[in-house]
Amino acid sequence: DMILSIAFRNIFRQKRRSIITVLILVSGYLVMCWAMSMAEGSYNHIIDKFTQNFTGHIQIHKDGYLDSPSLYKSFDKKKFTKNWFDKKRAVKSYSFRLISSALLYHQERSVPAKVVGVEVEGEIKTTSLDKRVKRGKYWLPEHSSMKQILIGDGVAKSLKADLGDKVVLISGAYDGSIANDIFTVRGILPSDDETSRFVIYMPLPVAQNFYYMEDQVHQVSVHLSSFHQSEKVKRDMLENFSDKTFSFSTWKEVKKEFYMAMEADKKGNQVTFFIISFLVMFSVLNSLFMSVMERTREYGLMRALGASGSNIVFLIIWENLILYLVALFFSLLLGTLSNLWLVYYGISLSVPIDVAGMNFQSLFGEISFFTMGVPAILILVSVSLALVFPILKALSVEPQEAMRSY
């Protein structure tokens, strides 16, 4: 109790030094908190947008389709029933897709494009395709059998096609014949998304009729409550599906390059966090060391009056623990308020960031144990390490030498 009382007295006696130390700790915490929050929040925002735009969180194909896509690696959509998906609590929605390619003609221009047949209502629940239509309109449920297509901006520019224009599609059909038909442009997708620049979308029944594929599809895109559940749900699906000719792939496997680029960027951020932690520790060390040097005579007097080395050690620890707890209170308060603003509003960028062909114009934050708790732990570790040298210095003070300096 006496050591604790002296610790409180020293903190209030040296108000300026105490305030500076608290400010250094709070500043260090906030810098790390914001850096981690924007890094994790932006990564999660990018992943959410990436998976919602097309890939989904899990994709189901015939085995080998991802490595070597083919029109003939299809399956009957009746293989997967609504009942089977409903048993998976994490599954929010799913959508069947037919995927191929075709050559598009308009007037005297032509361009190759990827063709995706989607369920009109299922795709709305699974991805944000309906919200991404830049010009024109998404299909209504009654349009499922109409020969109307959504085209990427890249296709529109190459063909100089606009809303309402007629476009001829030519491709190879499932039965080996030539598939060709005339379609009307219903909507145009934005060019800021590389995945949709040279892609055209049509209702699934229309695509199946065009390629003579009846109930055949190539892919099931599954949307979960959170992308963090992808691996767990995939394992569950593998265990509960008897047909081993199918493959279940998470978004990480579907877009390996994208995932690897994200992981490499995260490792780069870890170096940044280490540098920030080192700078904070150095600042705290400087503040604590100056405090010890200023109180050399005080420690000498305490030793002369019978205080043991452990008393000195506990005094220094208690003083800095109290300062840390005060700094932690203000850090958590300011960190939570600022992170809430980052989560809901983000920071707009003057120059968009390109990630895997997708442009992002804002950085967002995240509130989690990693973004709020880890900085607090790192600051505590920094303070603990920074205390070592001042404690050794205080213990090395000889009472007689300290007394002579009075």
C-alpha atoms as one frame of an Amber mdcrd trajectory, in Angstrom:
protein
   0.000   0.000   0.000   2.820   2.372   0.841   4.547   1.734  -2.534   1.231
   2.316  -4.326   0.666   5.576  -2.408   4.136   6.803  -3.318   3.504   5.836
  -6.958   0.305   7.945  -7.057   2.121  10.820  -5.348   4.958  10.711  -7.887
   2.500  10.715 -10.805   0.700  13.835  -9.559   3.935  15.453  -8.408   5.403
  15.214 -11.914   2.283  16.166 -13.842   4.082  17.336 -16.947   6.100  14.144
 -17.285   3.008  12.014 -16.575   0.913  13.857 -19.179   3.667  13.498 -21.794
   3.960   9.752 -21.106   0.159   9.271 -21.350   0.042  11.268 -24.602   2.852
   9.161 -26.074   1.009   5.942 -25.143  -2.347   7.197 -26.464  -0.748   8.440
 -29.705   1.053   5.134 -30.219  -2.128   3.171 -29.583  -4.209   5.290 -31.962
  -1.644   5.081 -34.768  -1.526   1.272 -34.504  -5.290   1.014 -34.040  -6.042
   3.137 -37.120  -3.439   1.344 -39.220  -4.797  -2.103 -38.274  -8.413  -0.977
 -38.534  -8.027   0.479 -42.028  -5.924  -2.474 -43.183  -8.365  -5.137 -41.917
 -11.492  -3.106 -42.715 -10.340  -2.358 -46.243  -9.297  -5.980 -46.846 -12.675
  -7.216 -45.646 -14.471  -4.580 -47.736 -12.489  -5.650 -50.804 -13.211  -9.341
 -50.168 -16.929  -8.633 -49.605 -17.178  -6.639 -52.814 -15.137  -9.193 -54.738
 -17.219 -12.160 -53.563 -20.539 -10.325 -53.929 -19.769  -9.173 -57.445 -19.399
 -12.655 -58.883 -17.433 -15.418 -57.156 -19.613 -15.938 -54.087 -18.018 -17.487
 -50.995 -18.098 -21.088 -52.233 -18.402 -22.469 -55.747 -19.469 -25.990 -56.718
 -18.366 -27.527 -60.056 -17.767 -30.871 -61.661 -14.324 -32.104 -60.631 -11.572
 -30.523 -62.747 -13.691 -27.649 -64.057 -11.707 -24.896 -62.315  -8.391 -26.119
 -63.745  -9.781 -26.726 -67.234 -13.198 -25.105 -67.869 -15.268 -26.789 -70.560
 -18.819 -26.508 -71.869 -19.132 -30.271 -71.410 -18.151 -30.344 -67.709 -21.719
 -29.641 -66.675 -24.222 -31.266 -64.350 -27.963 -31.443 -63.802 -29.060 -28.704
 -61.413 -31.461 -31.174 -59.774 -28.379 -32.707 -58.095 -28.577 -29.876 -55.552
 -31.949 -29.367 -53.925 -33.225 -26.436 -51.876 -33.589 -28.861 -48.968 -29.876
 -29.712 -49.065 -28.846 -26.048 -48.913 -31.428 -25.182 -46.249 -29.739 -27.624
 -43.854 -26.614 -25.438 -43.937 -27.406 -22.592 -41.534 -24.549 -20.397 -42.749
 -25.852 -20.483 -46.347 -27.828 -17.323 -47.050 -28.452 -17.946 -50.746 -27.225
 -19.820 -53.811 -27.516 -19.447 -57.574 -26.970 -21.785 -60.531 -24.922 -20.560
 -63.485 -24.126 -21.667 -67.006 -20.752 -20.388 -68.210 -19.399 -20.335 -71.756
 -18.187 -17.917 -74.419 -19.465 -16.480 -77.686 -18.632 -14.106 -80.495 -20.827
 -10.997 -80.551 -21.713  -9.071 -83.722 -23.255  -5.643 -84.024 -23.381  -3.864
 -87.368 -19.843  -4.389 -88.739 -18.086  -4.948 -85.417 -17.398  -8.117 -83.453
 -15.891  -8.999 -80.068 -15.426 -12.253 -78.083 -16.973 -12.301 -74.610 -17.668
 -14.572 -71.700 -21.303 -15.661 -71.460 -22.904 -16.233 -68.070 -26.407 -17.571
 -67.705 -27.835 -16.657 -64.285 -31.013 -17.276 -62.325 -32.822 -13.930 -62.401
 -34.063 -14.070 -58.803 -31.324 -16.284 -57.341 -28.546 -13.983 -58.559 -30.085
 -10.978 -56.787 -29.873 -12.833 -53.466 -26.383 -14.209 -54.120 -24.513 -11.307
 -55.750 -25.014  -7.613 -56.374 -25.453  -8.001 -60.144 -28.757  -6.108 -60.135
 -27.142  -3.157 -58.315 -24.211  -3.020 -60.716 -26.252  -2.221 -63.793 -24.913
   1.206 -64.794 -27.435   1.958 -67.537 -30.670   0.203 -68.306 -32.416  -2.219
 -65.959 -31.973  -5.650 -64.450 -34.490  -8.294 -65.457 -37.818  -8.691 -63.708
 -38.865 -12.262 -62.724 -41.223 -12.456 -65.724 -38.312 -11.725 -68.083 -36.616
 -15.092 -67.439 -37.457 -16.372 -70.896 -36.794 -13.165 -72.850 -33.743 -12.799
 -75.077 -32.421  -9.738 -73.309 -28.815  -9.436 -72.137 -26.675  -7.318 -69.838
 -23.298  -6.438 -71.354 -20.047  -5.142 -69.878 -18.963  -1.624 -70.745 -15.967
  -3.070 -72.625 -18.319  -5.022 -74.908 -20.554  -1.972 -75.405 -17.592   0.240
 -76.395 -16.078  -2.374 -78.728 -19.382  -2.950 -80.527 -20.590   0.658 -80.169
 -23.806  -0.893 -78.912 -26.358   0.922 -76.765 -29.544   0.083 -74.897 -32.162
  -1.506 -77.129 -29.674  -2.478 -79.858 -29.797  -5.936 -81.404 -26.687  -8.101
 -81.013 -25.967 -11.426 -82.730 -24.337 -14.194 -80.668 -22.516 -17.129 -82.275
 -21.005 -20.030 -80.347 -20.666 -23.806 -80.217 -23.665 -25.620 -78.753 -23.603
 -28.562 -76.316 -24.674 -31.013 -79.035 -21.859 -29.942 -81.392 -23.990 -27.714
 -83.605 -23.604 -23.967 -84.135 -25.558 -21.853 -81.640 -26.661 -18.472 -82.937
 -29.420 -16.042 -82.084 -30.312 -12.362 -81.805 -30.474 -10.661 -78.401 -31.501
  -7.190 -77.208 -29.228  -5.118 -74.958 -31.179  -4.475 -71.740 -28.420  -3.094
 -69.507 -24.772  -2.086 -69.402 -22.382  -2.885 -66.523 -19.670  -0.428 -65.381
 -16.101  -0.552 -66.678 -14.495  -0.057 -63.247 -14.911  -3.786 -62.649 -12.480
  -5.862 -64.749 -14.526  -9.026 -64.152 -17.503  -7.594 -66.047 -15.909  -5.550
 -68.851 -16.053  -8.326 -71.457 -18.840 -10.419 -69.958 -22.464 -10.698 -70.975
 -25.240 -12.004 -68.745 -28.500 -13.615 -69.800 -31.287 -15.440 -67.925 -30.375
 -19.073 -67.231 -33.305 -20.639 -69.203 -32.372 -18.499 -72.227 -28.711 -19.576
 -71.968 -29.685 -23.244 -71.614 -31.913 -22.960 -74.682 -29.171 -21.158 -76.658
 -26.561 -23.847 -75.905 -29.079 -26.751 -76.036 -28.279 -27.728 -72.453 -31.768
 -28.206 -70.935 -31.296 -28.396 -67.119 -27.484 -28.471 -67.303 -25.341 -25.882
 -65.453 -21.618 -25.443 -64.743 -21.567 -23.789 -61.364 -23.395 -23.203 -58.111
 -22.384 -19.951 -56.419 -23.036 -20.023 -52.669 -23.297 -16.896 -50.518 -22.690
 -17.259 -46.760 -23.350 -15.064 -43.736 -19.636 -14.181 -43.719 -16.623 -15.031
 -45.876 -14.849 -16.128 -42.657 -17.100 -19.228 -42.641 -16.009 -20.414 -46.091
 -13.561 -23.123 -45.000 -15.852 -24.541 -42.312 -18.912 -24.718 -44.585 -16.842
 -26.248 -47.392 -15.701 -29.083 -45.081 -19.292 -29.638 -43.998 -20.452 -29.824
 -47.614 -17.746 -32.316 -48.532 -18.696 -34.551 -45.602 -22.406 -34.473 -46.431
 -22.315 -34.910 -50.208 -21.928 -38.452 -51.459 -21.093 -37.767 -55.138 -17.300
 -37.401 -55.234 -17.269 -36.239 -58.877 -17.954 -32.690 -57.641 -15.462 -30.172
 -56.282 -16.202 -27.557 -53.605 -13.959 -24.479 -53.745 -13.795 -21.419 -51.501
 -13.275 -17.948 -52.950  -9.584 -18.289 -51.997  -9.222 -21.256 -54.360 -11.353
 -19.763 -57.120  -9.252 -16.583 -57.193  -5.826 -17.782 -56.018  -3.914 -14.797
 -57.460  -6.209 -12.346 -55.712  -5.871 -14.149 -52.365  -2.078 -14.469 -52.635
  -1.745 -10.759 -53.462  -3.839  -9.917 -50.391  -1.700 -12.148 -48.152   1.522
 -10.620 -49.475   0.159  -7.154 -48.774  -0.784  -8.204 -45.237   2.770  -9.403
 -44.579   4.024  -5.998 -45.697   1.669  -4.400 -43.184   3.094  -6.553 -40.398
   6.476  -4.914 -41.006   4.776  -1.502 -40.743   3.126  -2.477 -37.453   6.501
  -3.662 -36.104   8.121  -0.325 -37.007   5.285   1.602 -35.330   5.597  -0.578
 -32.206   9.364   0.016 -32.130   8.916   3.805 -32.433   6.336   3.778 -29.628
   8.618   1.674 -27.431  11.547   4.009 -28.121   9.431   7.069 -27.234   8.228
   5.437 -23.996  11.792   4.349 -23.157  13.035   7.916 -23.607  10.274   9.308
 -21.371  10.828   6.684 -18.627  14.597   6.990 -18.720  14.411  10.776 -18.329
  12.022  10.299 -15.409  14.470   7.914 -13.694  17.428  10.237 -14.283  15.521
  13.176 -12.780  14.795  11.120  -9.653  18.238   9.609  -9.065  18.534  11.407
  -5.725  15.068  10.248  -4.677  15.924   6.596  -5.339  19.242   7.048  -3.505
  17.459   8.528  -0.488  14.957   5.660  -0.466  17.797   3.138  -0.537  19.565
   5.026   2.297  16.356   4.905   4.363  16.185   1.127   3.982  14.110   0.586
   0.834  15.062  -2.638  -0.918  15.756  -3.062  -4.632  12.386  -4.820  -5.037
  10.648  -1.758  -3.506  12.246   0.441  -6.175  11.282  -2.016  -8.921   7.640
  -2.228  -7.783   7.471   1.556  -7.444   8.544   2.042 -11.075   6.206  -0.736
 -12.264   3.210   0.664 -10.355   3.796   4.196 -11.634   3.919   3.073 -15.256
   1.066   0.580 -14.891  -1.172   3.371 -13.612  -0.106   5.613 -16.497  -0.751
   2.733 -18.918  -4.272   2.132 -17.552  -5.110   5.852 -17.787  -3.744   5.912
 -21.358  -5.681   2.724 -22.178  -8.969   4.291 -21.053  -8.549   7.320 -23.307
  -7.135   5.157 -26.115 -10.128   2.813 -26.147 -12.543   5.742 -25.981 -10.916
   7.677 -28.819 -10.148   4.487 -30.774 -13.775   3.297 -30.646 -15.208   6.672
 -31.682 -12.749   7.142 -34.549 -13.152   3.534 -35.729 -16.936   3.855 -35.766
 -16.505   6.793 -38.113 -14.140   4.750 -40.312 -16.556   1.793 -40.362 -19.573
   3.838 -41.487 -18.003   6.628 -43.561 -14.440   5.584 -44.404 -11.801   7.802
 -45.987 -12.278   8.806 -49.616  -9.227   8.446 -51.851  -8.376  11.039 -54.485
  -6.875   8.240 -56.615  -8.725   4.886 -56.577  -6.802   1.742 -55.608  -6.812
  -1.116 -58.120  -7.050  -4.574 -56.545  -7.383  -7.578 -58.868  -8.950  -5.413
 -61.556 -11.434  -3.751 -59.213 -11.278  -0.085 -58.272 -11.835   1.009 -54.672
 -12.334   4.666 -53.852 -12.532   4.506 -50.047 -10.708   2.953 -47.105 -12.909
   1.529 -44.358 -12.239   0.547 -40.753 -13.191  -2.407 -38.600 -13.892  -2.867
 -34.904 -12.654  -6.220 -33.603 -10.318  -7.684 -31.012  -7.510  -7.546 -33.560
  -7.937  -3.838 -34.293  -8.736  -2.742 -30.711  -7.142  -5.353 -28.440  -3.885
  -6.165 -30.231  -2.631  -2.519 -30.171  -3.325  -2.429 -26.412  -1.293  -5.626
 -25.930   1.540  -4.319 -28.111   1.643  -1.064 -26.139   1.742  -3.052 -22.855
   4.599  -5.183 -24.217   6.390  -2.019 -25.359   6.014  -0.440 -21.913   7.227
  -3.650 -20.234  10.313  -3.831 -22.442  10.943  -0.109 -22.081  10.938  -0.486
 -18.274  13.881  -2.888 -18.231  16.647  -0.334 -18.785  15.248   2.337 -16.383
  14.796  -0.319 -13.673  18.392  -1.481 -14.084  19.534   2.134 -13.948  17.513
   2.801 -10.769  18.888  -0.347  -9.105  22.449   0.687  -9.898  22.101   3.961
  -7.920  24.432   3.968  -4.923  22.886   5.727  -1.847  26.097   7.600  -0.927
  26.617   8.891  -4.470  22.995  10.015  -4.716  23.160  11.763  -1.315  26.298
  13.715  -2.311  24.371  15.244  -5.204  22.029  17.100  -2.783
